Short mmCIF file of C-alpha atoms and ligand atoms in Angstrom, two decimals:
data_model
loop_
_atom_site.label_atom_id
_atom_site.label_comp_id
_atom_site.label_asym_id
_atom_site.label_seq_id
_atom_site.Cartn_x
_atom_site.Cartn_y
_atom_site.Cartn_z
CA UNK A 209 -129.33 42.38 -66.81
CA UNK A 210 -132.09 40.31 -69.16
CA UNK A 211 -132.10 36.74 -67.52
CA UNK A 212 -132.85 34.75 -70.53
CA UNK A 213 -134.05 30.87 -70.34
CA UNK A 214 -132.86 28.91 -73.79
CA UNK A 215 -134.81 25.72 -73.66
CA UNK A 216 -133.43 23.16 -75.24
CA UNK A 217 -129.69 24.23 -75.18
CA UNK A 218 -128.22 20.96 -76.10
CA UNK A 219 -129.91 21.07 -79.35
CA UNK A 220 -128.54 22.42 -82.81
CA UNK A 221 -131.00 26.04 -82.71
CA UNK A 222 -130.81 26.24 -78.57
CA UNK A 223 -126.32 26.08 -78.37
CA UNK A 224 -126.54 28.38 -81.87
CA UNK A 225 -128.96 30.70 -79.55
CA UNK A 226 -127.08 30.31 -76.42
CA UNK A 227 -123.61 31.26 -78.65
CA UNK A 228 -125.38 33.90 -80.07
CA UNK A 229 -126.50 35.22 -76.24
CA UNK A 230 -123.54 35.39 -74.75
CA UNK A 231 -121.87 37.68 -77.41
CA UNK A 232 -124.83 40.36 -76.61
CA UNK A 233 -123.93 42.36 -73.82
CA UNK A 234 -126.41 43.04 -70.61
CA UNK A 235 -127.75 39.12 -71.15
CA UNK A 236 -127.70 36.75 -68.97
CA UNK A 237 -128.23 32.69 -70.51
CA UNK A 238 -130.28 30.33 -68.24
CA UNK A 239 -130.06 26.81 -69.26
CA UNK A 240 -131.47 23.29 -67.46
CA UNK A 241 -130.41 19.80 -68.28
CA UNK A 242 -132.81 17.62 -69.59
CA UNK A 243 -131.73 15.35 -66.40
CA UNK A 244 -132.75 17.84 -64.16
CA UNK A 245 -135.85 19.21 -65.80
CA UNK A 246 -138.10 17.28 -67.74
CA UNK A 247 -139.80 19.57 -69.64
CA UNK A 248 -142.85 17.42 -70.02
CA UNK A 249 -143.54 17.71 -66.51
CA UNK A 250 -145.57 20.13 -65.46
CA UNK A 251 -144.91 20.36 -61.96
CA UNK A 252 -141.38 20.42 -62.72
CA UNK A 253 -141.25 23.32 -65.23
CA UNK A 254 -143.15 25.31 -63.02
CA UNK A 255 -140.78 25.42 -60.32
CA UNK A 256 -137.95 25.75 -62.05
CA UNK A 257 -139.12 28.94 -63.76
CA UNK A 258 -140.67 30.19 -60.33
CA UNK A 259 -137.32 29.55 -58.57
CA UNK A 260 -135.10 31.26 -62.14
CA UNK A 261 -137.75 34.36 -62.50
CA UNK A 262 -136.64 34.51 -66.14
CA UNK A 263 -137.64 37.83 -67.95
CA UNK A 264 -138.11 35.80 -71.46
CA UNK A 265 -137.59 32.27 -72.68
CA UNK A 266 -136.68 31.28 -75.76
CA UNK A 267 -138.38 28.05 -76.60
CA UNK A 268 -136.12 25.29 -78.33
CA UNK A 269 -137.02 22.30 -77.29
CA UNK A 270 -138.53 19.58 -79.09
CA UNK A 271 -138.37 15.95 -79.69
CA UNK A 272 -137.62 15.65 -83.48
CA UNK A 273 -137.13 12.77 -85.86
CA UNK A 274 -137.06 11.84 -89.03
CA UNK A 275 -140.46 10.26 -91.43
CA UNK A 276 -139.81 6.91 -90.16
CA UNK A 277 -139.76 8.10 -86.31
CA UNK A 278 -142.86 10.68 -86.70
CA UNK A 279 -144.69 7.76 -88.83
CA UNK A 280 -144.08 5.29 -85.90
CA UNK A 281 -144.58 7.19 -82.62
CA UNK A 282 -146.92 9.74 -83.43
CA UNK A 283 -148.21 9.17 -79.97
CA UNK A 284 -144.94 10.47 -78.50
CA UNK A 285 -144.84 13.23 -81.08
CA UNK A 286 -147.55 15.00 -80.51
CA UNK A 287 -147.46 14.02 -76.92
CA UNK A 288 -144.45 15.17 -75.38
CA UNK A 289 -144.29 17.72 -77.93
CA UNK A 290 -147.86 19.08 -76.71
CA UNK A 291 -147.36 19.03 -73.14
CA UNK A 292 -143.64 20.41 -73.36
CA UNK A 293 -145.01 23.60 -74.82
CA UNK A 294 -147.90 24.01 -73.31
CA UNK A 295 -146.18 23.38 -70.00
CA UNK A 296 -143.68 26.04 -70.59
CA UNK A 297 -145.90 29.10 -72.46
CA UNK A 298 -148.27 28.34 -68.94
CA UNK A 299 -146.07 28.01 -66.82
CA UNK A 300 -144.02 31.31 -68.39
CA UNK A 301 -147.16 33.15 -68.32
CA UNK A 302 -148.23 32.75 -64.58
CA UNK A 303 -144.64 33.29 -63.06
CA UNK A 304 -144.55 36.79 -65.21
CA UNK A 305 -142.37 35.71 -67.87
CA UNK A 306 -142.28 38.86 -69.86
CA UNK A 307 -141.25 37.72 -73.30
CA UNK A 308 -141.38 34.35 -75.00
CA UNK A 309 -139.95 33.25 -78.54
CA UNK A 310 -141.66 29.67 -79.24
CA UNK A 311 -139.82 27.88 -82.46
CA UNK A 312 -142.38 26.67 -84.66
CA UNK A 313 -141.03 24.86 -88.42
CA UNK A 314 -141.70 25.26 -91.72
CA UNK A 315 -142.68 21.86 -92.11
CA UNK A 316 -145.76 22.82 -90.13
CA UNK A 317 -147.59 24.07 -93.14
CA UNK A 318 -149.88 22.00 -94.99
CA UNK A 319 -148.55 19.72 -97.70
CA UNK A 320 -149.94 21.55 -100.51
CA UNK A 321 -148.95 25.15 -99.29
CA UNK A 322 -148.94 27.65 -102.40
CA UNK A 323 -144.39 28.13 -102.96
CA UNK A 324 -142.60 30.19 -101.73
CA UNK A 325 -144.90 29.85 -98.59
CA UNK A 326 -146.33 32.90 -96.42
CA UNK A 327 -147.06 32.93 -93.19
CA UNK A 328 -151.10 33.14 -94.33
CA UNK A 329 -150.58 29.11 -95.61
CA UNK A 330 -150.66 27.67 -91.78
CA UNK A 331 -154.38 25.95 -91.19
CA UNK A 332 -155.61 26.88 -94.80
CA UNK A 333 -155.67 22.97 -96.22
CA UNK A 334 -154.46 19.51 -94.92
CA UNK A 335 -150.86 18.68 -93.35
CA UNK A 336 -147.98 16.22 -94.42
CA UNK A 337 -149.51 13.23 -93.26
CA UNK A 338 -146.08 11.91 -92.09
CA UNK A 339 -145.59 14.31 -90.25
CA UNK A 340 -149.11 15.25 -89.03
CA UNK A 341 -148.59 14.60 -85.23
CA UNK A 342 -145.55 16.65 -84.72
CA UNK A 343 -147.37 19.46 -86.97
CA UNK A 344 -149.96 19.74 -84.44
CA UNK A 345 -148.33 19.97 -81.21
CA UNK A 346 -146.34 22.91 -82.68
CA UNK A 347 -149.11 24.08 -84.23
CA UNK A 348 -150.75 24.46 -80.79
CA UNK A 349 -147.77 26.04 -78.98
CA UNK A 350 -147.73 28.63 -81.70
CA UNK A 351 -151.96 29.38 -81.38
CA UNK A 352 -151.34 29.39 -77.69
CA UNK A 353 -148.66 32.34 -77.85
CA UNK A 354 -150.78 33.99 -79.99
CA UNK A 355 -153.86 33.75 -77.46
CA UNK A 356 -151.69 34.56 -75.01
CA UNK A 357 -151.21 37.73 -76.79
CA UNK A 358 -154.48 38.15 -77.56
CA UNK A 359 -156.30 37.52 -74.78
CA UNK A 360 -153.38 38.78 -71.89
CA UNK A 361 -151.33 41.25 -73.60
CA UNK A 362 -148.23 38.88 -73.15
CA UNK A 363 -145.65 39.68 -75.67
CA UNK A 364 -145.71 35.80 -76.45
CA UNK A 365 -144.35 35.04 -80.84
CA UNK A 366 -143.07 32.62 -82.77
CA UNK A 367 -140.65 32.04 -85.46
CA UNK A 368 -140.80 29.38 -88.44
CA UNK A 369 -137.66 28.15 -89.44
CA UNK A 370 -136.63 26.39 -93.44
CA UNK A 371 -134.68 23.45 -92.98
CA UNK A 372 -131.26 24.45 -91.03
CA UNK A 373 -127.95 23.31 -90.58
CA UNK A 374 -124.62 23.75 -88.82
CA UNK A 375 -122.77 22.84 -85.76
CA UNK A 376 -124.27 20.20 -83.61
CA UNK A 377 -126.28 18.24 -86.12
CA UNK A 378 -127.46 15.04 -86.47
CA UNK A 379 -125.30 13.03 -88.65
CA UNK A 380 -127.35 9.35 -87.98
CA UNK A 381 -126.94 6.84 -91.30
CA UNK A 382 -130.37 6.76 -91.52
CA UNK A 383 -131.96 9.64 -89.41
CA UNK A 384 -130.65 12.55 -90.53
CA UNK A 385 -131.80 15.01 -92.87
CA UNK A 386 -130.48 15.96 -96.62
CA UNK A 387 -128.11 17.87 -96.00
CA UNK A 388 -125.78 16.44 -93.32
CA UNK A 389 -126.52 13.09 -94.87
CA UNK A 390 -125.01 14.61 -98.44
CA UNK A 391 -122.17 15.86 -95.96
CA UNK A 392 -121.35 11.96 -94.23
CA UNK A 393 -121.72 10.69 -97.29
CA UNK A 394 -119.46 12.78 -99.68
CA UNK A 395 -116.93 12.86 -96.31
CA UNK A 396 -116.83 9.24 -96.22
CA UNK A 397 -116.24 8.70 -99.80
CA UNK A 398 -113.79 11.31 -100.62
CA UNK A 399 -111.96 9.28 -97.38
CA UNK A 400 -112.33 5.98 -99.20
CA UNK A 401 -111.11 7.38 -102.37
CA UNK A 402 -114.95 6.03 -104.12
CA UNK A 403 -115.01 7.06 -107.87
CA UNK A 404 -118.84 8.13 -107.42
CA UNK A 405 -121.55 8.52 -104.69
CA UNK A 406 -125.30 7.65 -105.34
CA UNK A 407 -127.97 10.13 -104.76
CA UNK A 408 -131.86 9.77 -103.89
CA UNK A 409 -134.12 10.09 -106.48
CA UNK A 410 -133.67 12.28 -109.36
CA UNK A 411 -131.80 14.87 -107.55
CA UNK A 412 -134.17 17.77 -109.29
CA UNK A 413 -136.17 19.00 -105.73
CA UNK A 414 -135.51 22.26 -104.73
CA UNK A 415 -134.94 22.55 -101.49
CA UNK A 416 -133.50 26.11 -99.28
CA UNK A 417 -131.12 25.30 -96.29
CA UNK A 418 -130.63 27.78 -93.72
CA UNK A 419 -127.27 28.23 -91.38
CA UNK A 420 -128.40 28.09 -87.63
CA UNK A 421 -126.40 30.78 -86.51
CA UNK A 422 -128.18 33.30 -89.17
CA UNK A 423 -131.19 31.43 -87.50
CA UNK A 424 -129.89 32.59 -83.66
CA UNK A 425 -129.51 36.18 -85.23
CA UNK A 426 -133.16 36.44 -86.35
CA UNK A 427 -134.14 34.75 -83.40
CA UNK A 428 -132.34 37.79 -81.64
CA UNK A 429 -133.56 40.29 -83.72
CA UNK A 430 -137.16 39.16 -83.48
CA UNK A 431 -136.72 38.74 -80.06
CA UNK A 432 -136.11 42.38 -79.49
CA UNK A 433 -139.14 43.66 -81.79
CA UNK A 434 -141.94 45.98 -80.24
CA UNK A 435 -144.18 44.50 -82.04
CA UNK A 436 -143.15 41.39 -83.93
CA UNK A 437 -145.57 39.55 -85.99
CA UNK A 438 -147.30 36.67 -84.42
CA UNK A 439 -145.29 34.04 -86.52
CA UNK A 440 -142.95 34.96 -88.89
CA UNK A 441 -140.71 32.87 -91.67
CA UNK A 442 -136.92 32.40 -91.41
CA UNK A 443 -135.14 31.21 -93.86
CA UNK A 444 -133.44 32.65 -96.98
CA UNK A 445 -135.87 32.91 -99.25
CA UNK A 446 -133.55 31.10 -101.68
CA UNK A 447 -133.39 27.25 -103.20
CA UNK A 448 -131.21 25.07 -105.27
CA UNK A 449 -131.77 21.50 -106.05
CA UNK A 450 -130.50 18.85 -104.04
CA UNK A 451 -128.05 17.69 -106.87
CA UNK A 452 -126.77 21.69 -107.21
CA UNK A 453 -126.63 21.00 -102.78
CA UNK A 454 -124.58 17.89 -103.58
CA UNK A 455 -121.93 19.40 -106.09
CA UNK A 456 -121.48 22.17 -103.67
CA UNK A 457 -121.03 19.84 -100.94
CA UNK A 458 -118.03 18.24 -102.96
CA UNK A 459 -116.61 21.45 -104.03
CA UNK A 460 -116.17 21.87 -100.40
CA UNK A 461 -115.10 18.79 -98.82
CA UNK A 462 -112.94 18.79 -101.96
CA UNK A 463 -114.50 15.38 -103.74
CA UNK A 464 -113.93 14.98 -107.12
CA UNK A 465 -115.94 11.34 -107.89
CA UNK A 466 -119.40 11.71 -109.94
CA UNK A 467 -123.13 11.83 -108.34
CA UNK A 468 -125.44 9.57 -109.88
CA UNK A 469 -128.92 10.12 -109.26
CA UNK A 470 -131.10 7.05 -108.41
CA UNK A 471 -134.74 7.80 -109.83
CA UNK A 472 -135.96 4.96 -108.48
CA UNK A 473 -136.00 6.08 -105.23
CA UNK A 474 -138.79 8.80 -104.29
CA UNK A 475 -138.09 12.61 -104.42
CA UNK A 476 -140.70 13.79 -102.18
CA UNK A 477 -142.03 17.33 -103.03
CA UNK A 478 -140.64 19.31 -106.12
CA UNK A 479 -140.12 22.57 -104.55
CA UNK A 480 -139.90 23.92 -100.68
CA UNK A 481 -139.02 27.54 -100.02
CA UNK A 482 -140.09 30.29 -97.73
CA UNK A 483 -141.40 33.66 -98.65
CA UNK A 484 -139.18 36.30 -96.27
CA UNK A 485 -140.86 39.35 -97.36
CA UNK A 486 -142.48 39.37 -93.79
CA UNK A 487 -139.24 39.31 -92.44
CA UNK A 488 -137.43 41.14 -94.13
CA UNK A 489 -140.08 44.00 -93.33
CA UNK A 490 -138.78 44.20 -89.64
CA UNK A 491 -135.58 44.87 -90.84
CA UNK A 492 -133.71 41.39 -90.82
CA UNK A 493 -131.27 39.50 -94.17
CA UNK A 494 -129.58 36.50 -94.27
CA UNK A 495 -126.09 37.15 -94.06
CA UNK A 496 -124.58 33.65 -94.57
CA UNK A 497 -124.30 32.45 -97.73
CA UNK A 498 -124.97 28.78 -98.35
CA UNK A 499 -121.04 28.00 -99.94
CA UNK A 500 -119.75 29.62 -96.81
CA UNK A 501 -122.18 27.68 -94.09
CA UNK A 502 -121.34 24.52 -95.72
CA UNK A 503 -117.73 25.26 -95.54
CA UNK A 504 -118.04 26.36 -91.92
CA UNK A 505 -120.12 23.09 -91.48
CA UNK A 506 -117.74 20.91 -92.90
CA UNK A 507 -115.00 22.28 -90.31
CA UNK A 508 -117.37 22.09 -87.18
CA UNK A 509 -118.03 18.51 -88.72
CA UNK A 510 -114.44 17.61 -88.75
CA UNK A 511 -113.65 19.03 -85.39
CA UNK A 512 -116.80 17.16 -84.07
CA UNK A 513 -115.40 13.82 -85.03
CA UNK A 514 -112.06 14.38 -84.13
CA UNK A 515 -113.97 15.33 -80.14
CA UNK A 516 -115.69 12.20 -80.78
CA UNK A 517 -118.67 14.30 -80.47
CA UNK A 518 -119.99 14.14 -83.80
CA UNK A 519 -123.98 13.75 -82.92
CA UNK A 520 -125.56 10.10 -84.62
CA UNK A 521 -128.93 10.11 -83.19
N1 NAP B 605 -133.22 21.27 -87.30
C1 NAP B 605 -133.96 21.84 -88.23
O1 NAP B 605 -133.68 21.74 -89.44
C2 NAP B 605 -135.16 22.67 -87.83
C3 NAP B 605 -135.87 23.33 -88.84
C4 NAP B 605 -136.96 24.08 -88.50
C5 NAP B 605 -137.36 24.18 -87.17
N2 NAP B 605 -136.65 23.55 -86.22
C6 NAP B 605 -137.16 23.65 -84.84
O2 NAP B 605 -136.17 24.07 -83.94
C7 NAP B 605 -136.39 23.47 -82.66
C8 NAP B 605 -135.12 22.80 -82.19
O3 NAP B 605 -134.68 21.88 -83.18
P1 NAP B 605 -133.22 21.24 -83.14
O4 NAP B 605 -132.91 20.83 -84.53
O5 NAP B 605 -132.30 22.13 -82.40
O6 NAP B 605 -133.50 19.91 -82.30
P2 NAP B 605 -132.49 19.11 -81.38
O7 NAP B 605 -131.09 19.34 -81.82
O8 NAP B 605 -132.99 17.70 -81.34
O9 NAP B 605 -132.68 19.77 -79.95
C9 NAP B 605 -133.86 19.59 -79.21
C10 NAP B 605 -133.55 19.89 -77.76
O10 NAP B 605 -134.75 19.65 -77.00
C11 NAP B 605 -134.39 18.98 -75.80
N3 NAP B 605 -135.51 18.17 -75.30
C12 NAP B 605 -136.21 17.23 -75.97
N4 NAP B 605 -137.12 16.68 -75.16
C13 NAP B 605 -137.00 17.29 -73.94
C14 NAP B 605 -137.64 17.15 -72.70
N5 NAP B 605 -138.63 16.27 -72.51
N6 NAP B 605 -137.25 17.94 -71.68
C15 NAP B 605 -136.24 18.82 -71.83
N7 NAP B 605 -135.60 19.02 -73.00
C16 NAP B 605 -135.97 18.24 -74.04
C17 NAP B 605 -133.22 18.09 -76.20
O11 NAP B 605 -132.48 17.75 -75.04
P3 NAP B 605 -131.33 16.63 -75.07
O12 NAP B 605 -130.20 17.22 -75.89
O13 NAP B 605 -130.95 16.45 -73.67
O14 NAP B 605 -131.94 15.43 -75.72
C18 NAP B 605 -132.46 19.01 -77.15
O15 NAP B 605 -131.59 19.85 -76.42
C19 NAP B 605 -137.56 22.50 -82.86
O16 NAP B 605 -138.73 23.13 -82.43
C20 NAP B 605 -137.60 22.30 -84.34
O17 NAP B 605 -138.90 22.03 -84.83
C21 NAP B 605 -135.55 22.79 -86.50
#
């Protein structure tokens, strides 16, 4: 039996990995409460992976947040994001963890990274400024698996994940990103009976989205690799513009008012999208198409409200 340690399994990627685990036969999911174990304490991470002996970990934890939290804590950012994986890929490596999956982000690459982006863009020019702080504490948990690697022979890799979405995300007003916003919003109008919703800027970035349970299977598949590459892209390798994402979105929840763009507001970077090629090369596809994730978001949406669960963060 593989005793596997899913940190993080509260989160959108760590339940979509923990699902995703329990359907595989001959594994056996390890999970901690944040309450229990802080993973920014050292002292505390080490025991608890002395006392589990996992054989591998994947790594989901983070604190995350949106420009306007990154812009004004970057102290916490890169702080508790630093010392949570640092903790962990140390802490792993002297108790014998075997195997470790660290979750790295595609908004980790530097602002002006050639499109689509391969995995040769991280460090070659300057970051997102707005997000510089959390960029650099994953940054550093990545290098560190890879030294690990290098230096120990510890089958320590990382994965880079577009922009996902699915069950158990964050649906805050003003936190949340594009996509479950466009969901709330088109939700809450089509409820109202509105004859139009308003969109951000001119609705003309492209932008690829990438459903977190195709994200657990990669994770899975990666996770099982000989020899997997040292970081690799996931994502779909495919983009549409956020006003082609918003019609879709109403096709779905079944809204028939106009969008309107609003150009005044900013659009942020024309074009984001992930070269897969790498990928793809170890023998993993996408298999969820973006109409069908949205309309399997939508439902995990509904359900989540009707729980009273629906996550505003
Ligand atoms: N969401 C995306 O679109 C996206 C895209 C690319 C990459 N990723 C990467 O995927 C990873 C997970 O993202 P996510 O969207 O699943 O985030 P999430 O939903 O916010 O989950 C993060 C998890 O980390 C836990 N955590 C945070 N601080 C902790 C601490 N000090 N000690 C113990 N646990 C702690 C949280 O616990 P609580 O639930 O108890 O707070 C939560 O379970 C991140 O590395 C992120 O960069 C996400």
């Amino acid at each position: 039996m593989e005793r596997i340690f899913v940190a993080g399994h509260r989160g959108m990627v760590g339940s979509a990995v923990v699902r995703a685990l329990k359907q595989r036969p001959g594994c056996e999911v390890i999970t901690v409460d944040r309450s229990q174990i802080d993973l920014t304490r050292d002292d505390e991470v080490d025991a608890f992976i002395e006392e589990q002996q996992p054989d591998g970990i994947i790594f989901a934890a983070a604190k995350v947040g949106g420009i306007l939290a990154n812009n004004s804590y970057p102290v916490q950012f890169l702080s508790d994001n630093l010392r949570m994986a640092v903790n962990t890929i140390d802490a792993a490596h002297r108790r014998g963890v075997r195997r470790f999956l660290f979750l790295g982000s595609t908004c980790i690459y530097p602002k002006h990274a050639p499109q689509p982006i391969q995995e040769s863009s991280l460090l070659d020019s300057q970051l997102e400024p707005t997000n510089e702080a959390y960029a650099l504490a994953k940054i550093a948990g990545l290098k560190l698996c890879q030294y690990y690697r290098r230096q120990y022979g510890a089958m320590y890799h990382s994965a880079m994940p577009t922009n996902l979405y699915g069950p158990g995300d964050n649906y805050h007003p003003q936190n949340s990103h594009v996509l479950p916003a466009l969901v709330r919003r088109i939700h809450e109008a089509h409820q109202a009976g509105d004859e139009q919703i308003v969109i951000w800027g001119t609705g003309s970035p492209r932008r690829e989205f990438l459903y977190v349970e195709d994200l657990a299977s990669a994770l899975l598949h990666l996770y099982t690799l000989d020899n997997p590459p040292d970081w690799v892209n996931v994502g779909t390798g495919v983009d549409l513009t956020i006003l082609e994402l918003a019609q879709m979105i109403c096709r779905v929840v079944g809204y028939r008012g106009n969008i309107v763009t609003d150009p005044t507001k900013p659009d942020g970077t024309p074009r984001k999208l992930t070269d897969i090629s790498l990928l793809r090369s170890t023998g993993w596809a996408p298999s969820v198409d973006l109409e069908e994730g949205l309309r399997r978001t939508y439902a995990s949406f509904l359900q989540e409200s009707a729980d009273y669960a629906l996550r505003a963060v």
